[in-house]
XYZ file of C-alpha atoms in Angstrom:
583
model
C 50.592 131.847 78.173
C 53.099 131.091 80.933
C 51.730 133.953 83.033
C 48.126 132.827 82.488
C 48.898 129.251 83.540
C 50.813 130.506 86.569
C 47.915 132.678 87.629
C 45.389 129.857 87.237
C 47.543 127.510 89.326
C 48.030 130.258 91.901
C 44.277 130.825 92.113
C 43.638 127.105 92.625
C 46.281 126.914 95.364
C 44.844 130.025 97.025
C 41.377 128.444 97.162
C 42.893 125.288 98.698
C 44.777 127.316 101.323
C 41.630 129.247 102.271
C 39.637 126.004 102.472
C 42.253 124.450 104.793
C 41.721 127.440 107.068
C 38.095 126.379 107.458
C 39.018 122.981 108.888
C 39.026 122.546 112.639
C 41.634 120.170 113.983
C 41.019 118.683 117.388
C 43.361 116.790 119.645
C 42.648 114.267 122.333
C 43.100 115.982 125.671
C 44.326 114.434 128.878
C 42.192 111.571 130.121
C 43.264 112.026 133.753
C 40.369 111.898 136.235
C 39.401 115.266 137.714
C 40.376 115.698 141.370
C 38.407 118.919 141.893
C 34.626 119.019 142.283
C 31.712 121.390 141.756
C 29.817 120.767 144.962
C 26.923 123.025 143.979
C 25.943 124.201 140.485
C 23.206 126.872 140.349
C 22.191 128.794 137.250
C 19.405 131.232 136.376
C 18.361 131.748 132.735
C 16.251 134.755 131.735
C 14.950 134.442 128.168
C 13.477 137.530 126.449
C 11.008 137.513 123.560
C 13.647 139.011 121.247
C 15.903 136.002 121.799
C 18.276 137.582 124.293
C 19.350 135.239 127.076
C 20.824 136.493 130.347
C 22.532 133.886 132.500
C 24.012 133.884 135.966
C 25.930 130.768 137.003
C 26.948 130.329 140.631
C 29.438 127.522 141.097
C 30.848 126.280 144.379
C 34.155 124.649 143.478
C 36.230 122.533 145.838
C 39.929 122.411 144.924
C 41.749 119.364 146.219
C 45.149 120.945 145.649
C 46.714 124.248 144.673
C 44.981 125.693 141.593
C 44.935 129.062 139.828
C 41.206 129.114 139.124
C 38.673 127.704 136.671
C 37.785 128.092 133.024
C 34.401 128.177 131.309
C 34.191 127.793 127.540
C 31.294 128.322 125.135
C 30.561 126.742 121.757
C 29.294 129.617 119.611
C 27.926 127.201 117.004
C 24.312 126.160 117.636
C 24.421 122.372 117.463
C 20.674 122.019 116.814
C 21.106 123.492 113.345
C 19.499 126.914 113.722
C 22.571 128.631 112.283
C 22.577 131.192 115.101
C 25.878 132.361 116.574
C 25.754 132.051 120.340
C 28.462 134.425 121.489
C 28.677 135.346 125.193
C 28.886 139.080 125.838
C 28.974 141.432 128.837
C 30.843 138.812 130.858
C 31.372 139.404 134.558
C 33.092 137.152 137.097
C 33.379 137.225 140.881
C 35.056 134.881 143.333
C 33.792 134.766 146.877
C 31.852 137.983 146.228
C 34.795 139.992 144.856
C 35.578 140.803 141.224
C 37.954 138.224 139.745
C 40.343 138.771 136.854
C 39.667 136.809 133.671
C 40.504 136.842 129.988
C 38.446 135.714 126.999
C 40.303 133.556 124.510
C 39.211 132.538 121.020
C 39.949 128.918 120.222
C 39.065 126.359 117.566
C 39.547 129.002 114.838
C 37.013 131.308 116.447
C 34.372 128.695 117.229
C 34.926 128.659 120.989
C 35.119 131.431 123.574
C 37.092 130.384 126.615
C 36.837 132.433 129.803
C 40.064 131.816 131.685
C 39.447 132.848 135.278
C 42.247 133.448 137.771
C 45.871 134.471 137.752
C 48.952 132.437 136.928
C 50.833 133.987 139.838
C 48.063 133.125 142.344
C 47.092 129.712 143.670
C 44.379 128.581 146.032
C 42.878 125.504 147.616
C 39.687 124.629 149.421
C 36.151 125.731 148.510
C 35.384 128.918 146.556
C 32.212 130.356 145.031
C 32.423 131.656 141.449
C 29.652 133.721 139.878
C 29.725 134.069 136.109
C 27.173 136.280 134.360
C 26.792 136.884 130.626
C 24.233 137.379 127.905
C 23.769 135.649 124.549
C 21.750 136.813 121.549
C 19.737 134.510 119.270
C 18.901 131.959 121.958
C 15.469 131.251 120.424
C 15.125 129.167 117.267
C 12.438 128.385 114.737
C 9.881 125.985 116.197
C 9.654 122.264 115.518
C 7.079 119.585 116.446
C 4.264 122.101 115.943
C 5.829 124.823 118.113
C 6.026 128.418 116.862
C 9.365 128.942 118.574
C 11.760 126.652 120.460
C 14.045 127.207 123.377
C 16.456 124.271 123.145
C 19.357 124.668 125.542
C 22.054 122.824 127.437
C 21.496 124.206 130.915
C 24.644 122.361 131.931
C 26.857 121.853 128.860
C 28.618 118.573 128.159
C 32.110 120.044 128.294
C 32.456 120.273 132.060
C 35.386 118.063 133.085
C 34.603 118.385 136.801
C 32.026 116.135 138.509
C 29.002 117.947 139.900
C 27.476 116.844 143.222
C 24.138 118.602 142.736
C 22.544 121.271 140.556
C 19.549 123.599 140.585
C 18.621 125.325 137.342
C 15.932 127.970 136.874
C 14.615 129.198 133.542
C 12.407 132.298 133.121
C 10.597 132.311 129.752
C 8.783 135.048 127.819
C 5.727 132.767 127.432
C 4.369 129.577 129.019
C 6.313 126.427 128.232
C 4.678 123.801 126.009
C 5.840 120.360 124.887
C 8.495 120.465 127.602
C 11.236 117.836 127.521
C 14.257 117.299 129.763
C 17.248 114.976 129.424
C 20.388 114.115 131.361
C 23.340 112.730 129.447
C 24.624 112.962 125.900
C 22.150 111.621 123.325
C 19.638 110.875 126.074
C 15.939 111.707 125.653
C 14.957 111.571 129.320
C 16.464 111.411 132.774
C 15.146 114.518 134.485
C 11.880 116.221 135.332
C 11.467 119.928 134.630
C 8.872 121.536 136.870
C 6.694 124.356 135.573
C 5.212 123.190 132.268
C 2.527 125.583 131.027
C 4.132 128.360 133.111
C 6.883 130.826 132.303
C 9.225 129.537 135.006
C 10.938 126.162 134.878
C 13.043 124.462 137.523
C 15.350 121.498 137.062
C 17.151 119.783 139.929
C 19.658 116.951 139.670
C 21.819 114.884 141.905
C 25.397 113.901 141.168
C 26.571 114.273 137.562
C 29.678 112.675 136.130
C 32.061 114.770 133.999
C 30.782 115.478 130.476
C 27.142 114.925 131.449
C 24.842 117.592 129.965
C 21.440 118.638 131.256
C 19.243 119.747 128.375
C 15.718 121.110 127.997
C 13.576 121.813 124.962
C 10.308 123.675 125.125
C 7.916 125.329 122.732
C 6.886 128.981 123.071
C 3.814 130.524 121.489
C 5.588 133.674 120.344
C 7.013 134.772 116.985
C 10.538 133.550 116.291
C 12.843 136.593 116.384
C 15.031 137.267 113.378
C 18.607 136.070 113.741
C 21.140 138.890 113.866
C 24.107 136.951 112.509
C 25.548 136.780 108.988
C 23.578 134.971 106.245
C 26.007 132.087 105.748
C 26.204 128.852 107.737
C 28.188 128.979 110.955
C 30.386 126.202 109.540
C 31.801 128.855 107.179
C 32.697 131.278 109.964
C 36.389 130.191 110.087
C 36.579 131.104 106.403
C 34.285 134.150 106.068
C 34.290 135.468 109.623
C 31.143 136.592 111.390
C 30.617 140.095 109.971
C 29.272 140.945 106.537
C 30.840 144.399 106.767
C 34.286 143.012 107.515
C 33.953 140.431 104.752
C 32.989 143.138 102.265
C 35.981 145.238 103.291
C 38.356 142.274 102.941
C 37.037 141.401 99.484
C 37.289 145.037 98.398
C 40.880 145.382 99.609
C 41.768 142.031 98.015
C 40.398 143.141 94.634
C 42.360 146.391 94.883
C 45.496 144.415 95.778
C 44.933 142.120 92.802
C 44.509 145.125 90.517
C 47.670 146.738 91.873
C 49.592 143.512 91.350
C 48.285 143.213 87.792
C 49.288 146.813 87.024
C 52.751 146.110 88.427
C 53.021 143.000 86.277
C 51.897 144.912 83.176
C 54.598 147.508 83.788
C 57.185 144.817 82.989
C 55.576 143.871 79.672
C 57.393 144.841 76.476
C 55.714 144.802 73.098
C 57.808 143.025 70.516
C 59.192 145.221 67.750
C 59.162 144.290 64.069
C 61.831 141.752 63.117
C 62.987 142.685 59.576
C 65.114 140.062 57.832
C 68.790 140.391 58.757
C 71.288 138.237 56.880
C 74.147 138.841 59.318
C 74.418 139.337 63.092
C 74.768 142.855 64.496
C 78.352 144.098 64.728
C 80.190 144.249 68.020
C 78.324 141.584 69.978
C 78.572 137.835 70.417
C 75.940 135.075 70.487
C 75.360 135.230 74.254
C 74.761 138.987 74.161
C 72.392 138.636 71.222
C 70.450 135.837 72.947
C 70.156 137.923 76.136
C 68.845 140.953 74.244
C 66.338 138.636 72.552
C 65.123 136.633 75.579
C 66.485 138.373 78.708
C 67.835 134.981 79.814
C 71.347 133.584 80.196
C 71.678 129.791 80.369
C 74.365 127.135 80.001
C 73.618 126.774 76.292
C 74.633 130.383 75.787
C 77.983 129.546 77.423
C 78.427 126.590 75.057
C 77.560 128.854 72.106
C 80.166 131.354 73.318
C 82.897 128.689 73.330
C 81.823 127.638 69.813
C 81.985 131.294 68.736
C 85.513 131.591 70.168
C 86.453 128.422 68.265
C 84.929 129.819 65.060
C 87.182 132.871 65.501
C 90.169 130.493 65.873
C 90.759 131.459 69.509
C 90.223 127.906 70.875
C 89.768 124.341 69.678
C 87.221 121.907 71.096
C 88.021 118.239 71.691
C 85.856 115.398 72.944
C 87.064 112.131 74.434
C 84.237 109.994 75.697
C 82.284 112.209 78.089
C 85.180 114.598 78.635
C 85.391 117.893 76.796
C 88.570 119.879 76.447
C 88.970 123.520 75.428
C 92.466 124.264 74.034
C 93.692 127.836 73.814
C 95.097 128.778 70.399
C 95.425 132.557 70.400
C 97.136 135.221 72.506
C 95.268 137.883 74.446
C 95.440 140.300 71.504
C 93.170 138.046 69.437
C 90.701 137.672 72.300
C 90.504 141.455 72.695
C 89.196 141.561 69.129
C 86.135 139.564 70.204
C 83.168 140.874 72.166
C 83.812 141.503 75.850
C 81.555 138.677 77.129
C 83.391 136.067 75.024
C 86.756 137.516 76.075
C 85.844 137.415 79.766
C 84.592 133.815 79.384
C 87.968 132.816 77.976
C 89.862 134.437 80.825
C 87.583 132.846 83.459
C 88.258 129.361 82.016
C 91.970 130.087 81.704
C 92.217 129.319 77.971
C 93.530 132.685 76.771
C 96.934 132.004 75.187
C 98.510 129.202 73.236
C 98.990 126.019 75.200
C 96.358 126.875 77.796
C 93.764 124.152 78.299
C 90.700 123.284 80.337
C 88.960 119.894 80.588
C 85.455 119.223 81.870
C 84.685 115.644 82.859
C 81.720 114.306 84.813
C 83.733 113.163 87.814
C 86.084 116.124 88.188
C 85.184 118.212 91.234
C 88.024 120.668 90.506
C 86.757 121.296 86.982
C 83.248 121.597 88.347
C 84.302 124.260 90.826
C 85.959 126.271 88.070
C 82.948 125.867 85.753
C 80.544 126.923 88.469
C 82.551 130.070 89.068
C 82.946 130.735 85.321
C 79.220 130.306 84.625
C 78.342 132.658 87.460
C 80.751 135.281 86.099
C 79.471 134.661 82.574
C 75.873 135.383 83.552
C 76.846 138.450 85.536
C 79.038 139.769 82.727
C 76.266 139.304 80.149
C 73.564 141.074 82.161
C 76.027 143.710 83.352
C 77.060 144.465 79.759
C 73.448 145.174 78.791
C 72.938 147.558 81.725
C 76.240 149.433 81.441
C 75.817 149.747 77.675
C 72.497 151.497 78.146
C 70.561 148.710 76.420
C 68.634 147.611 79.522
C 67.202 149.361 82.557
C 65.422 148.231 85.722
C 61.634 147.864 85.625
C 58.860 146.656 87.910
C 60.419 145.537 91.183
C 63.849 145.085 89.665
C 65.534 141.973 91.001
C 63.123 141.685 93.951
C 60.121 140.384 91.994
C 60.615 136.734 92.932
C 61.243 137.654 96.574
C 58.007 139.676 96.746
C 56.047 136.766 95.267
C 57.506 134.448 97.912
C 56.452 136.902 100.617
C 52.928 136.986 99.187
C 52.779 133.189 99.116
C 54.022 132.957 102.693
C 51.531 135.567 103.900
C 48.668 133.795 102.106
C 49.566 130.459 103.725
C 49.905 132.084 107.158
C 46.578 133.933 106.945
C 44.767 131.078 105.206
C 45.982 127.668 106.376
C 47.186 128.824 109.805
C 44.204 131.201 110.108
C 45.258 133.170 113.213
C 42.331 135.609 112.918
C 39.616 132.947 112.392
C 38.925 134.377 108.937
C 40.970 132.542 106.330
C 39.546 134.658 103.499
C 42.088 137.287 104.614
C 44.548 135.273 102.530
C 42.869 136.809 99.467
C 44.703 140.095 100.055
C 48.314 138.899 99.648
C 47.176 136.010 97.455
C 45.430 138.109 94.798
C 48.260 140.635 94.844
C 50.741 137.828 94.174
C 48.556 136.286 91.458
C 48.095 139.639 89.755
C 51.807 140.408 90.008
C 52.886 136.926 88.895
C 54.693 138.320 85.861
C 57.234 140.231 87.989
C 58.795 136.929 89.031
C 59.508 135.692 85.519
C 62.940 135.777 83.971
C 63.673 139.238 82.585
C 60.780 140.922 84.405
C 63.186 143.048 86.434
C 64.593 144.786 83.351
C 63.299 146.380 80.183
C 65.041 147.412 76.999
C 65.815 151.064 76.384
C 65.283 152.692 72.968
C 68.763 151.580 71.757
C 68.062 148.171 73.283
C 64.788 147.849 71.367
C 66.552 148.778 68.141
C 69.162 146.047 68.775
C 66.361 143.653 69.767
C 64.730 144.237 66.397
C 67.958 143.499 64.525
C 68.766 140.407 66.579
C 65.221 139.133 66.120
C 65.521 139.651 62.373
C 68.736 137.633 62.315
C 67.189 134.801 64.348
C 64.271 134.869 61.927
C 66.556 134.108 58.969
C 68.197 131.249 60.902
C 65.026 129.624 62.217
C 62.257 130.009 59.622
C 61.749 127.433 56.818
C 63.160 128.213 53.400
C 59.640 128.407 51.990
C 59.153 131.555 54.075
C 62.562 133.219 54.239
C 65.278 131.944 51.887
C 68.988 132.158 52.570
C 71.258 131.976 49.544
C 74.175 129.692 50.410
C 75.546 129.819 46.842
C 79.253 130.557 47.109
C 78.943 131.117 50.870
C 78.537 127.655 52.377
C 81.015 128.637 55.084
C 78.322 130.879 56.574
C 76.555 127.805 57.898
C 79.356 127.056 60.356
C 80.038 130.772 60.933
C 76.444 131.311 62.083
C 76.119 127.987 63.912
C 77.122 129.419 67.352
C 74.361 132.011 66.924
C 71.836 129.308 66.044
C 72.845 127.395 69.183
C 72.445 130.515 71.331
C 69.029 131.178 69.725
C 67.974 127.530 70.263
C 67.327 126.997 66.562
C 70.345 124.919 65.496
C 68.181 122.141 64.087
C 66.149 124.608 62.015
C 69.372 126.184 60.716
C 70.712 122.748 59.683
C 67.434 121.873 57.983
C 67.519 125.155 56.077
C 71.009 124.388 54.793
C 69.913 120.915 53.756
C 66.872 122.222 51.860
C 68.750 125.058 50.158
C 71.820 123.048 49.072
C 70.598 119.472 48.933
C 73.601 118.482 51.074
C 74.220 117.580 54.694
C 75.505 120.462 56.846
C 79.314 120.453 57.236
C 80.947 119.834 60.596
C 82.807 122.878 61.948
C 86.544 122.721 61.312
C 87.317 123.740 64.897
C 85.731 120.586 66.321
C 88.036 117.558 66.614
C 86.918 114.149 67.744
C 83.350 113.955 66.480
C 82.160 110.547 65.304
C 78.404 110.647 64.889
C 76.122 108.323 62.953
C 74.714 111.125 60.834
C 76.029 114.594 60.155
C 72.567 116.096 60.544
C 72.604 115.075 64.220
C 75.990 116.689 64.819
C 74.956 119.986 66.343
C 72.349 118.749 68.782
C 74.612 115.890 69.916
C 77.603 118.165 70.347
C 75.733 120.797 72.319
C 74.003 118.185 74.454
C 77.283 116.410 75.189
C 79.147 119.613 76.033
C 76.298 120.890 78.195
C 76.070 117.512 79.957
C 79.794 117.555 80.711
C 79.482 121.053 82.174
C 76.484 120.109 84.343
C 78.035 116.834 85.522
C 81.292 118.489 86.516
C 79.429 121.111 88.511
C 77.334 118.389 90.175
C 80.523 116.550 91.183
C 81.847 119.716 92.802
C 78.563 120.446 94.627
C 78.488 116.853 95.901
C 81.851 117.367 97.586
C 80.591 120.565 99.195
C 77.460 118.828 100.454
C 79.390 115.959 101.981
C 81.832 118.241 103.762
C 79.228 120.246 105.692
C 76.488 119.400 108.202
C 31.347 117.806 115.518
C 27.867 118.202 116.401
C 24.701 117.511 114.368
C 21.119 118.719 114.677
C 18.082 120.128 112.918
C 14.585 118.899 112.342
C 12.370 118.098 115.273
C 14.698 115.765 117.154
C 15.720 116.043 120.783
C 18.593 114.556 122.742
C 20.753 115.483 125.662
C 23.672 117.761 124.755
C 22.029 118.724 121.453
C 20.812 122.173 122.392
C 22.341 125.592 122.252
C 24.668 126.741 124.976
C 27.266 124.067 124.318
C 30.554 124.352 126.123
C 31.956 123.360 129.471
C 34.773 124.117 131.829
C 37.237 122.881 134.394
C 40.022 123.999 136.712
C 43.604 125.015 135.997
């Protein structure tokens, strides 16, 4: 159930991360007035019947100071709602008649193509003529206002940050223009006169244009609307799905394979539970902590408390409580401790309570005790897991101890590919994400080990013993007649198995009496004997945790968009969005 819930949460988080990758975050650029000027803006547009548009822009740019060159960017999303991708291709650039170096950058998570013209190591001033040629597919859209096909285009896009002194724009169409409209300015519906209606050649001339002033035309064409060549989904989904159906299919296929591989890896760590036949005594040669580890593959603080109780039951220590302080008093020499299991013996040595007169106190405010407890607990956990491996009861499985690390890597990769979205295709996060979700089980406690054949046999016996301690008397009876001392003898095991309350209830039902307090515990004064075990364990565990917290506190303190569609028309609302400037 834990794995299923983890996978569902992981899947939800993965969807959120991929969705974040589809968001476009914009920032307010510099509002400084442009000091450079386009003194002459000329452009020729050749529109073919199949929707291909060839453009040549000739720009005379006057630099007022030293500059490296200019940039020209394109919005590949058609703002009039056609869904076409308007990507410039076959780009060529000259300056003053000679080929000029440029690079094409993807920005806005793939939405924009920015042609950066010039060199960082070269500067210039004065007047220079730039010629930029390119072609764009899908320039024609489905007709509106009774037209079969529309050509709706920003001849000068709204993104130019440089003022323009004059412009001359020529458009060659595959059919005579009908219902011709021309606008200057964003959201405008008029402002210019396009010459050539009812012919296949249009000319638009303007005077001075302020920065961010588009010149837009819309005309109907009596030709069939060509089929769009882009992917079937909306261009708003391009940052998530990319722009290629083939690439998307490959990504999904690889992601499914990764998820399957992760699931297979997770399944390799699964162990089927053996039968748990009733066992009326614990297995010989091991202590409560070892039994609990074989049963659950976990070692926690409660197991350490159970180990100290087990040592007290064997008359090796005595436990005393004074307020919130717990004291462990040594009562037996090393020879007695060597008769116990090795994990219990090592726990005694780490606390320094082996031998008569040796003592250790854990109080909430004691940093020194906390330091010793922290070290002892670390050794205790290592000794318990190490015992299982060296005894041939456990072996590595899955990714061993690296399962949690691999899951963190998968999560990090999913966030990087999804939310950061460096490749303008956040669905790439599916590959590490589905692998991590499928392999979720390798990060759980105990997933890095599996029980060997002897380990499974011991698991079965330990499980049978826990069964007799934890199940109600109506299911599995335990005869306390003449052996009431077994309640306290098995109490450390019940604590380690997390079934102390069930064990006390079983004693109460079987004998009709309250469970006895262990003889090795001095200082208990509870309101009801039945609450003894849970209160004792909770108090001891709290003292341990508080002492460690006090120590760690000392360590911490000592260190340091557009819209469109329908039959509307307004300036800046056509295809060919973009702009440019100098740098």
